[in-house]
Amino acid sequence: MGRGKIPIKRIENQTTRQVTFSKRRAGLLKKTHELSVLCDAQIGLIIFSTTGKMCQYCTEGYRMEQIIERYQKVTGTCIPEHDNREHLYNELAVLRKETRRLQLSMRRYTGEDMSSIPFEELDQLEHELERSVIKVRERKNELLQQQLDNLRRKERILEEENSNMYRWEHRAAIEYQQGGMEAKPVEHQQVVDQFSFFGEPSSVLQLATIPQQFQSYQLQLAQPNLQDSNV
């Protein structure tokens, strides 16, 4: 089976495109070297990948500059050499002048070196500073108002929580009192029922048979007065 024909168009998959570039670049450099050696040709090859990486080949014994210079002589083209030093010096001078002007302007705003400023510029500077102060105060008042609104919002939330807690405690206290008042009559009725069941005690023996929960009601027999008996 022969190889399938690959359409000559851009490979969309980046990984496949990079692999294909590496393989074909190696093959191109090999063929270029073979052509240079077999045919004694002077060849200069420069390749730039999509990532900006440069790869070049030059016939042995020559430099790429020599081959490019020979190409220019043969074709009659010339790469112009631009001397940008004067242009760079001019731009540097302009930047230094602008920097100096900005530094002087900043010193004026901080109140330094005011002796060389004329009255008109001083008046204009005063108005600019007043406008700046007004803007600063407006921003300051805005921030203070925002903080005040936040504090008021927190205060309302805390008041609502406090009110809810007070209502809950009040309801719990009422329920507790109602539960205690209902329990007392029940206990009293149980005590009465206990005594009515045993009947009215007529002797010490019947009192001894009362359940233990009523042991708190103990009877104490009266002791005879010995002094009265001796008399």
mmCIF file of N, CA and C in Angstrom, residues 16-147:
data_model
loop_
_atom_site.group_PDB
_atom_site.id
_atom_site.type_symbol
_atom_site.label_atom_id
_atom_site.label_comp_id
_atom_site.label_asym_id
_atom_site.label_seq_id
_atom_site.Cartn_x
_atom_site.Cartn_y
_atom_site.Cartn_z
ATOM 1 N N THR A 16 -0.259 18.495 15.999
ATOM 2 C CA THR A 16 0.089 17.834 14.739
ATOM 3 C C THR A 16 0.900 18.758 13.841
ATOM 4 N N ARG A 17 0.557 20.051 13.845
ATOM 5 C CA ARG A 17 1.292 21.010 13.028
ATOM 6 C C ARG A 17 2.733 21.148 13.489
ATOM 7 N N GLN A 18 2.961 21.156 14.809
ATOM 8 C CA GLN A 18 4.316 21.275 15.338
ATOM 9 C C GLN A 18 5.139 20.029 15.026
ATOM 10 N N VAL A 19 4.525 18.842 15.154
ATOM 11 C CA VAL A 19 5.242 17.599 14.841
ATOM 12 C C VAL A 19 5.609 17.560 13.356
ATOM 13 N N THR A 20 4.670 17.932 12.516
ATOM 14 C CA THR A 20 4.941 17.950 11.073
ATOM 15 C C THR A 20 6.038 18.943 10.732
ATOM 16 N N PHE A 21 6.035 20.109 11.389
ATOM 17 C CA PHE A 21 7.080 21.102 11.143
ATOM 18 C C PHE A 21 8.453 20.565 11.524
ATOM 19 N N SER A 22 8.553 19.899 12.666
ATOM 20 C CA SER A 22 9.850 19.370 13.093
ATOM 21 C C SER A 22 10.371 18.323 12.110
ATOM 22 N N LYS A 23 9.493 17.420 11.682
ATOM 23 C CA LYS A 23 9.918 16.367 10.759
ATOM 24 C C LYS A 23 10.334 16.948 9.402
ATOM 25 N N ARG A 24 9.517 17.817 8.847
ATOM 26 C CA ARG A 24 9.827 18.366 7.521
ATOM 27 C C ARG A 24 11.007 19.335 7.574
ATOM 28 N N ARG A 25 11.203 20.019 8.685
ATOM 29 C CA ARG A 25 12.381 20.879 8.805
ATOM 30 C C ARG A 25 13.665 20.056 8.779
ATOM 31 N N ALA A 26 13.652 18.946 9.501
ATOM 32 C CA ALA A 26 14.826 18.074 9.481
ATOM 33 C C ALA A 26 15.091 17.534 8.075
ATOM 34 N N GLY A 27 14.005 17.152 7.392
ATOM 35 C CA GLY A 27 14.183 16.667 6.023
ATOM 36 C C GLY A 27 14.675 17.749 5.079
ATOM 37 N N LEU A 28 14.173 18.975 5.244
ATOM 38 C CA LEU A 28 14.607 20.077 4.383
ATOM 39 C C LEU A 28 16.071 20.414 4.606
ATOM 40 N N LEU A 29 16.526 20.449 5.866
ATOM 41 C CA LEU A 29 17.931 20.723 6.152
ATOM 42 C C LEU A 29 18.830 19.621 5.590
ATOM 43 N N LYS A 30 18.378 18.372 5.661
ATOM 44 C CA LYS A 30 19.161 17.262 5.105
ATOM 45 C C LYS A 30 19.282 17.385 3.593
ATOM 46 N N LYS A 31 18.170 17.661 2.906
ATOM 47 C CA LYS A 31 18.212 17.820 1.457
ATOM 48 C C LYS A 31 19.057 19.028 1.055
ATOM 49 N N THR A 32 18.986 20.119 1.847
ATOM 50 C CA THR A 32 19.791 21.298 1.537
ATOM 51 C C THR A 32 21.271 20.992 1.659
ATOM 52 N N HIS A 33 21.656 20.267 2.694
ATOM 53 C CA HIS A 33 23.061 19.888 2.866
ATOM 54 C C HIS A 33 23.521 18.980 1.727
ATOM 55 N N GLU A 34 22.693 18.024 1.348
ATOM 56 C CA GLU A 34 23.057 17.126 0.246
ATOM 57 C C GLU A 34 23.217 17.905 -1.056
ATOM 58 N N LEU A 35 22.307 18.834 -1.329
ATOM 59 C CA LEU A 35 22.404 19.633 -2.542
ATOM 60 C C LEU A 35 23.663 20.484 -2.547
ATOM 61 N N SER A 36 24.027 21.055 -1.393
ATOM 62 C CA SER A 36 25.209 21.900 -1.309
ATOM 63 C C SER A 36 26.487 21.095 -1.532
ATOM 64 N N VAL A 37 26.538 19.864 -0.978
ATOM 65 C CA VAL A 37 27.741 19.054 -1.099
ATOM 66 C C VAL A 37 27.851 18.429 -2.498
ATOM 67 N N LEU A 38 26.779 17.849 -2.981
ATOM 68 C CA LEU A 38 26.817 17.144 -4.259
ATOM 69 C C LEU A 38 27.015 18.103 -5.430
ATOM 70 N N CYS A 39 26.391 19.259 -5.373
ATOM 71 C CA CYS A 39 26.439 20.186 -6.506
ATOM 72 C C CYS A 39 27.391 21.350 -6.285
ATOM 73 N N ASP A 40 28.091 21.372 -5.128
ATOM 74 C CA ASP A 40 29.013 22.455 -4.806
ATOM 75 C C ASP A 40 28.309 23.810 -4.937
ATOM 76 N N ALA A 41 27.128 23.898 -4.354
ATOM 77 C CA ALA A 41 26.328 25.116 -4.418
ATOM 78 C C ALA A 41 26.425 25.866 -3.099
ATOM 79 N N GLN A 42 26.334 27.175 -3.181
ATOM 80 C CA GLN A 42 26.319 28.018 -1.995
ATOM 81 C C GLN A 42 24.859 28.308 -1.625
ATOM 82 N N ILE A 43 24.480 27.794 -0.504
ATOM 83 C CA ILE A 43 23.079 27.859 -0.100
ATOM 84 C C ILE A 43 22.993 28.487 1.294
ATOM 85 N N GLY A 44 22.063 29.367 1.428
ATOM 86 C CA GLY A 44 21.713 29.923 2.738
ATOM 87 C C GLY A 44 20.223 29.743 2.986
ATOM 88 N N LEU A 45 19.898 29.102 4.081
ATOM 89 C CA LEU A 45 18.500 28.773 4.381
ATOM 90 C C LEU A 45 18.157 29.309 5.760
ATOM 91 N N ILE A 46 17.075 30.075 5.841
ATOM 92 C CA ILE A 46 16.605 30.639 7.113
ATOM 93 C C ILE A 46 15.149 30.235 7.289
ATOM 94 N N ILE A 47 14.839 29.682 8.459
ATOM 95 C CA ILE A 47 13.482 29.207 8.752
ATOM 96 C C ILE A 47 13.037 29.827 10.082
ATOM 97 N N PHE A 48 11.812 30.342 10.097
ATOM 98 C CA PHE A 48 11.181 30.842 11.325
ATOM 99 C C PHE A 48 9.931 30.011 11.596
ATOM 100 N N SER A 49 9.838 29.468 12.786
ATOM 101 C CA SER A 49 8.650 28.703 13.164
ATOM 102 C C SER A 49 7.534 29.649 13.597
ATOM 103 N N THR A 50 6.360 29.086 13.835
ATOM 104 C CA THR A 50 5.226 29.902 14.268
ATOM 105 C C THR A 50 5.449 30.491 15.663
ATOM 106 N N THR A 51 6.317 29.885 16.452
ATOM 107 C CA THR A 51 6.632 30.402 17.780
ATOM 108 C C THR A 51 7.730 31.452 17.752
ATOM 109 N N GLY A 52 8.277 31.762 16.552
ATOM 110 C CA GLY A 52 9.318 32.781 16.435
ATOM 111 C C GLY A 52 10.731 32.241 16.532
ATOM 112 N N LYS A 53 10.903 30.929 16.647
ATOM 113 C CA LYS A 53 12.234 30.345 16.750
ATOM 114 C C LYS A 53 12.864 30.272 15.354
ATOM 115 N N MET A 54 14.139 30.686 15.266
ATOM 116 C CA MET A 54 14.836 30.713 13.981
ATOM 117 C C MET A 54 15.758 29.505 13.843
ATOM 118 N N CYS A 55 15.775 28.976 12.631
ATOM 119 C CA CYS A 55 16.679 27.875 12.292
ATOM 120 C C CYS A 55 17.299 28.191 10.928
ATOM 121 N N GLN A 56 18.599 28.034 10.809
ATOM 122 C CA GLN A 56 19.271 28.403 9.559
ATOM 123 C C GLN A 56 20.318 27.353 9.180
ATOM 124 N N TYR A 57 20.632 27.361 7.876
ATOM 125 C CA TYR A 57 21.692 26.503 7.336
ATOM 126 C C TYR A 57 22.504 27.325 6.347
ATOM 127 N N CYS A 58 23.815 27.167 6.419
ATOM 128 C CA CYS A 58 24.714 27.872 5.507
ATOM 129 C C CYS A 58 25.768 26.889 5.008
ATOM 130 N N THR A 59 26.114 27.019 3.743
ATOM 131 C CA THR A 59 27.124 26.135 3.164
ATOM 132 C C THR A 59 28.427 26.247 3.947
ATOM 133 N N GLU A 60 29.076 25.127 4.153
ATOM 134 C CA GLU A 60 30.319 25.101 4.922
ATOM 135 C C GLU A 60 31.384 25.943 4.234
ATOM 136 N N GLY A 61 32.092 26.730 5.058
ATOM 137 C CA GLY A 61 33.111 27.621 4.528
ATOM 138 C C GLY A 61 32.604 29.014 4.259
ATOM 139 N N TYR A 62 31.323 29.242 4.418
ATOM 140 C CA TYR A 62 30.723 30.555 4.178
ATOM 141 C C TYR A 62 29.922 30.982 5.424
ATOM 142 N N ARG A 63 29.684 32.301 5.443
ATOM 143 C CA ARG A 63 28.827 32.850 6.479
ATOM 144 C C ARG A 63 27.539 33.346 5.853
ATOM 145 N N MET A 64 26.519 33.422 6.655
ATOM 146 C CA MET A 64 25.228 33.854 6.143
ATOM 147 C C MET A 64 25.292 35.281 5.610
ATOM 148 N N GLU A 65 26.115 36.141 6.230
ATOM 149 C CA GLU A 65 26.252 37.509 5.748
ATOM 150 C C GLU A 65 26.854 37.551 4.351
ATOM 151 N N GLN A 66 27.828 36.678 4.078
ATOM 152 C CA GLN A 66 28.442 36.646 2.755
ATOM 153 C C GLN A 66 27.435 36.233 1.678
ATOM 154 N N ILE A 67 26.639 35.237 1.993
ATOM 155 C CA ILE A 67 25.650 34.769 1.021
ATOM 156 C C ILE A 67 24.597 35.843 0.776
ATOM 157 N N ILE A 68 24.178 36.542 1.829
ATOM 158 C CA ILE A 68 23.181 37.604 1.656
ATOM 159 C C ILE A 68 23.764 38.760 0.856
ATOM 160 N N GLU A 69 25.043 39.095 1.117
ATOM 161 C CA GLU A 69 25.683 40.181 0.360
ATOM 162 C C GLU A 69 25.820 39.807 -1.108
ATOM 163 N N ARG A 70 26.158 38.572 -1.377
ATOM 164 C CA ARG A 70 26.254 38.121 -2.780
ATOM 165 C C ARG A 70 24.884 38.165 -3.449
ATOM 166 N N TYR A 71 23.838 37.804 -2.698
ATOM 167 C CA TYR A 71 22.477 37.853 -3.246
ATOM 168 C C TYR A 71 22.103 39.294 -3.594
ATOM 169 N N GLN A 72 22.465 40.225 -2.737
ATOM 170 C CA GLN A 72 22.142 41.633 -3.009
ATOM 171 C C GLN A 72 22.883 42.144 -4.242
ATOM 172 N N LYS A 73 24.136 41.746 -4.427
ATOM 173 C CA LYS A 73 24.891 42.193 -5.595
ATOM 174 C C LYS A 73 24.313 41.621 -6.877
ATOM 175 N N VAL A 74 23.885 40.370 -6.823
ATOM 176 C CA VAL A 74 23.369 39.734 -8.024
ATOM 177 C C VAL A 74 22.012 40.318 -8.395
ATOM 178 N N THR A 75 21.156 40.511 -7.417
ATOM 179 C CA THR A 75 19.803 40.999 -7.700
ATOM 180 C C THR A 75 19.740 42.508 -7.779
ATOM 181 N N GLY A 76 20.770 43.193 -7.294
ATOM 182 C CA GLY A 76 20.763 44.652 -7.326
ATOM 183 C C GLY A 76 19.928 45.287 -6.236
ATOM 184 N N THR A 77 19.548 44.545 -5.273
ATOM 185 C CA THR A 77 18.782 45.092 -4.138
ATOM 186 C C THR A 77 19.731 45.463 -3.018
ATOM 187 N N CYS A 78 19.273 46.367 -2.200
ATOM 188 C CA CYS A 78 20.084 46.827 -1.063
ATOM 189 C C CYS A 78 19.184 47.034 0.138
ATOM 190 N N ILE A 79 19.608 46.500 1.248
ATOM 191 C CA ILE A 79 18.861 46.676 2.497
ATOM 192 C C ILE A 79 19.314 47.984 3.132
ATOM 193 N N PRO A 80 18.435 48.961 3.225
ATOM 194 C CA PRO A 80 18.866 50.261 3.770
ATOM 195 C C PRO A 80 19.233 50.141 5.236
ATOM 196 N N GLU A 81 20.289 50.854 5.568
ATOM 197 C CA GLU A 81 20.742 50.881 6.956
ATOM 198 C C GLU A 81 20.226 52.174 7.599
ATOM 199 N N HIS A 82 19.421 52.007 8.600
ATOM 200 C CA HIS A 82 18.823 53.152 9.278
ATOM 201 C C HIS A 82 19.650 53.489 10.513
ATOM 202 N N ASP A 83 20.074 54.716 10.556
ATOM 203 C CA ASP A 83 20.798 55.198 11.725
ATOM 204 C C ASP A 83 19.804 55.968 12.595
ATOM 205 N N ASN A 84 19.284 55.286 13.574
ATOM 206 C CA ASN A 84 18.237 55.861 14.421
ATOM 207 C C ASN A 84 18.787 56.583 15.651
ATOM 208 N N ARG A 85 20.092 56.774 15.706
ATOM 209 C CA ARG A 85 20.660 57.389 16.910
ATOM 210 C C ARG A 85 20.198 58.839 17.074
ATOM 211 N N GLU A 86 20.168 59.579 15.961
ATOM 212 C CA GLU A 86 19.725 60.961 16.070
ATOM 213 C C GLU A 86 18.261 61.049 16.481
ATOM 214 N N HIS A 87 17.444 60.169 15.899
ATOM 215 C CA HIS A 87 16.025 60.156 16.262
ATOM 216 C C HIS A 87 15.840 59.779 17.730
ATOM 217 N N LEU A 88 16.619 58.817 18.200
ATOM 218 C CA LEU A 88 16.532 58.423 19.608
ATOM 219 C C LEU A 88 16.973 59.547 20.532
ATOM 220 N N TYR A 89 18.011 60.298 20.129
ATOM 221 C CA TYR A 89 18.467 61.427 20.935
ATOM 222 C C TYR A 89 17.378 62.498 21.044
ATOM 223 N N ASN A 90 16.684 62.745 19.927
ATOM 224 C CA ASN A 90 15.615 63.743 19.946
ATOM 225 C C ASN A 90 14.461 63.306 20.862
ATOM 226 N N GLU A 91 14.071 62.036 20.758
ATOM 227 C CA GLU A 91 13.007 61.545 21.629
ATOM 228 C C GLU A 91 13.428 61.588 23.091
ATOM 229 N N LEU A 92 14.683 61.269 23.358
ATOM 230 C CA LEU A 92 15.177 61.316 24.726
ATOM 231 C C LEU A 92 15.152 62.743 25.273
ATOM 232 N N ALA A 93 15.507 63.713 24.444
ATOM 233 C CA ALA A 93 15.473 65.114 24.882
ATOM 234 C C ALA A 93 14.042 65.560 25.185
ATOM 235 N N VAL A 94 13.093 65.136 24.337
ATOM 236 C CA VAL A 94 11.693 65.494 24.571
ATOM 237 C C VAL A 94 11.191 64.875 25.873
ATOM 238 N N LEU A 95 11.542 63.622 26.114
ATOM 239 C CA LEU A 95 11.108 62.954 27.345
ATOM 240 C C LEU A 95 11.713 63.612 28.573
ATOM 241 N N ARG A 96 12.965 64.019 28.493
ATOM 242 C CA ARG A 96 13.588 64.695 29.628
ATOM 243 C C ARG A 96 12.903 66.038 29.904
ATOM 244 N N LYS A 97 12.581 66.763 28.845
ATOM 245 C CA LYS A 97 11.897 68.041 29.019
ATOM 246 C C LYS A 97 10.529 67.847 29.656
ATOM 247 N N GLU A 98 9.781 66.845 29.201
ATOM 248 C CA GLU A 98 8.462 66.574 29.780
ATOM 249 C C GLU A 98 8.576 66.137 31.235
ATOM 250 N N THR A 99 9.588 65.337 31.539
ATOM 251 C CA THR A 99 9.803 64.902 32.920
ATOM 252 C C THR A 99 10.123 66.093 33.823
ATOM 253 N N ARG A 100 10.939 67.000 33.334
ATOM 254 C CA ARG A 100 11.273 68.184 34.111
ATOM 255 C C ARG A 100 10.042 69.040 34.371
ATOM 256 N N ARG A 101 9.204 69.177 33.346
ATOM 257 C CA ARG A 101 7.992 69.977 33.510
ATOM 258 C C ARG A 101 7.051 69.359 34.544
ATOM 259 N N LEU A 102 6.912 68.042 34.510
ATOM 260 C CA LEU A 102 6.054 67.371 35.478
ATOM 261 C C LEU A 102 6.607 67.490 36.896
ATOM 262 N N GLN A 103 7.913 67.403 37.035
ATOM 263 C CA GLN A 103 8.519 67.553 38.360
ATOM 264 C C GLN A 103 8.271 68.954 38.918
ATOM 265 N N LEU A 104 8.420 69.976 38.066
ATOM 266 C CA LEU A 104 8.140 71.347 38.521
ATOM 267 C C LEU A 104 6.678 71.514 38.895
ATOM 268 N N SER A 105 5.791 70.888 38.116
ATOM 269 C CA SER A 105 4.364 70.981 38.426
ATOM 270 C C SER A 105 4.048 70.326 39.766
ATOM 271 N N MET A 106 4.660 69.190 40.042
ATOM 272 C CA MET A 106 4.432 68.519 41.320
ATOM 273 C C MET A 106 4.980 69.352 42.479
ATOM 274 N N ARG A 107 6.120 69.998 42.283
ATOM 275 C CA ARG A 107 6.679 70.842 43.346
ATOM 276 C C ARG A 107 5.786 72.047 43.627
ATOM 277 N N ARG A 108 5.114 72.536 42.593
ATOM 278 C CA ARG A 108 4.188 73.644 42.809
ATOM 279 C C ARG A 108 2.997 73.215 43.646
ATOM 280 N N TYR A 109 2.502 72.003 43.378
ATOM 281 C CA TYR A 109 1.349 71.516 44.148
ATOM 282 C C TYR A 109 1.723 71.235 45.601
ATOM 283 N N THR A 110 2.976 70.925 45.874
ATOM 284 C CA THR A 110 3.408 70.677 47.250
ATOM 285 C C THR A 110 3.878 71.946 47.951
ATOM 286 N N GLY A 111 3.853 73.086 47.232
ATOM 287 C CA GLY A 111 4.223 74.358 47.854
ATOM 288 C C GLY A 111 5.703 74.651 47.832
ATOM 289 N N GLU A 112 6.489 73.963 47.001
ATOM 290 C CA GLU A 112 7.929 74.191 46.911
ATOM 291 C C GLU A 112 8.257 75.029 45.674
ATOM 292 N N ASP A 113 9.318 75.788 45.779
ATOM 293 C CA ASP A 113 9.825 76.594 44.660
ATOM 294 C C ASP A 113 8.712 77.469 44.067
ATOM 295 N N MET A 114 8.148 78.352 44.904
ATOM 296 C CA MET A 114 7.066 79.228 44.464
ATOM 297 C C MET A 114 7.558 80.617 44.071
ATOM 298 N N SER A 115 8.839 80.874 44.204
ATOM 299 C CA SER A 115 9.339 82.230 43.972
ATOM 300 C C SER A 115 9.318 82.619 42.500
ATOM 301 N N SER A 116 9.486 81.663 41.605
ATOM 302 C CA SER A 116 9.577 81.973 40.172
ATOM 303 C C SER A 116 8.229 81.929 39.468
ATOM 304 N N ILE A 117 7.130 81.683 40.197
ATOM 305 C CA ILE A 117 5.816 81.559 39.572
ATOM 306 C C ILE A 117 5.153 82.930 39.548
ATOM 307 N N PRO A 118 4.655 83.365 38.406
ATOM 308 C CA PRO A 118 3.971 84.676 38.346
ATOM 309 C C PRO A 118 2.611 84.623 39.025
ATOM 310 N N PHE A 119 2.037 85.824 39.163
ATOM 311 C CA PHE A 119 0.775 85.938 39.895
ATOM 312 C C PHE A 119 -0.348 85.177 39.201
ATOM 313 N N GLU A 120 -0.429 85.242 37.882
ATOM 314 C CA GLU A 120 -1.504 84.572 37.161
ATOM 315 C C GLU A 120 -1.472 83.058 37.388
ATOM 316 N N GLU A 121 -0.270 82.497 37.309
ATOM 317 C CA GLU A 121 -0.164 81.058 37.541
ATOM 318 C C GLU A 121 -0.468 80.690 38.989
ATOM 319 N N LEU A 122 -0.092 81.579 39.917
ATOM 320 C CA LEU A 122 -0.422 81.323 41.314
ATOM 321 C C LEU A 122 -1.928 81.326 41.535
ATOM 322 N N ASP A 123 -2.608 82.269 40.897
ATOM 323 C CA ASP A 123 -4.063 82.334 41.013
ATOM 324 C C ASP A 123 -4.705 81.079 40.427
ATOM 325 N N GLN A 124 -4.232 80.650 39.280
ATOM 326 C CA GLN A 124 -4.763 79.434 38.663
ATOM 327 C C GLN A 124 -4.472 78.210 39.532
ATOM 328 N N LEU A 125 -3.268 78.168 40.099
ATOM 329 C CA LEU A 125 -2.914 77.055 40.976
ATOM 330 C C LEU A 125 -3.802 77.018 42.214
ATOM 331 N N GLU A 126 -4.131 78.206 42.743
ATOM 332 C CA GLU A 126 -5.008 78.266 43.911
ATOM 333 C C GLU A 126 -6.392 77.703 43.599
ATOM 334 N N HIS A 127 -6.943 78.070 42.434
ATOM 335 C CA HIS A 127 -8.262 77.558 42.051
ATOM 336 C C HIS A 127 -8.226 76.039 41.843
ATOM 337 N N GLU A 128 -7.157 75.555 41.257
ATOM 338 C CA GLU A 128 -7.039 74.107 41.047
ATOM 339 C C GLU A 128 -6.970 73.366 42.379
ATOM 340 N N LEU A 129 -6.227 73.931 43.324
ATOM 341 C CA LEU A 129 -6.141 73.293 44.637
ATOM 342 C C LEU A 129 -7.480 73.320 45.360
ATOM 343 N N GLU A 130 -8.212 74.419 45.223
ATOM 344 C CA GLU A 130 -9.534 74.494 45.854
ATOM 345 C C GLU A 130 -10.483 73.461 45.267
ATOM 346 N N ARG A 131 -10.447 73.302 43.953
ATOM 347 C CA ARG A 131 -11.292 72.272 43.332
ATOM 348 C C ARG A 131 -10.887 70.872 43.792
ATOM 349 N N SER A 132 -9.596 70.671 43.934
ATOM 350 C CA SER A 132 -9.134 69.366 44.410
ATOM 351 C C SER A 132 -9.592 69.099 45.837
ATOM 352 N N VAL A 133 -9.530 70.138 46.684
ATOM 353 C CA VAL A 133 -9.984 69.984 48.069
ATOM 354 C C VAL A 133 -11.469 69.682 48.123
ATOM 355 N N ILE A 134 -12.247 70.336 47.263
ATOM 356 C CA ILE A 134 -13.695 70.082 47.227
ATOM 357 C C ILE A 134 -13.976 68.626 46.842
ATOM 358 N N LYS A 135 -13.263 68.119 45.846
ATOM 359 C CA LYS A 135 -13.448 66.721 45.436
ATOM 360 C C LYS A 135 -13.050 65.752 46.550
ATOM 361 N N VAL A 136 -11.960 66.079 47.242
ATOM 362 C CA VAL A 136 -11.525 65.213 48.347
ATOM 363 C C VAL A 136 -12.565 65.197 49.461
ATOM 364 N N ARG A 137 -13.118 66.355 49.779
ATOM 365 C CA ARG A 137 -14.142 66.424 50.829
ATOM 366 C C ARG A 137 -15.404 65.686 50.422
ATOM 367 N N GLU A 138 -15.804 65.806 49.155
ATOM 368 C CA GLU A 138 -16.977 65.082 48.700
ATOM 369 C C GLU A 138 -16.772 63.574 48.808
ATOM 370 N N ARG A 139 -15.607 63.115 48.422
ATOM 371 C CA ARG A 139 -15.324 61.682 48.534
ATOM 372 C C ARG A 139 -15.276 61.239 49.997
ATOM 373 N N LYS A 140 -14.710 62.076 50.851
ATOM 374 C CA LYS A 140 -14.654 61.768 52.275
ATOM 375 C C LYS A 140 -16.052 61.684 52.873
ATOM 376 N N ASN A 141 -16.911 62.651 52.560
ATOM 377 C CA ASN A 141 -18.284 62.637 53.065
ATOM 378 C C ASN A 141 -19.061 61.433 52.538
ATOM 379 N N GLU A 142 -18.796 61.068 51.296
ATOM 380 C CA GLU A 142 -19.461 59.893 50.730
ATOM 381 C C GLU A 142 -19.096 58.629 51.494
ATOM 382 N N LEU A 143 -17.801 58.467 51.798
ATOM 383 C CA LEU A 143 -17.364 57.294 52.554
ATOM 384 C C LEU A 143 -17.943 57.294 53.970
ATOM 385 N N LEU A 144 -17.972 58.475 54.599
ATOM 386 C CA LEU A 144 -18.543 58.562 55.946
ATOM 387 C C LEU A 144 -20.030 58.219 55.938
ATOM 388 N N GLN A 145 -20.751 58.676 54.918
ATOM 389 C CA GLN A 145 -22.171 58.367 54.813
ATOM 390 C C GLN A 145 -22.387 56.867 54.623
ATOM 391 N N GLN A 146 -21.551 56.233 53.827
ATOM 392 C CA GLN A 146 -21.657 54.784 53.644
ATOM 393 C C GLN A 146 -21.418 54.048 54.963
ATOM 394 N N GLN A 147 -20.398 54.472 55.714
ATOM 395 C CA GLN A 147 -20.137 53.840 57.012
ATOM 396 C C GLN A 147 -21.302 54.064 57.978
#
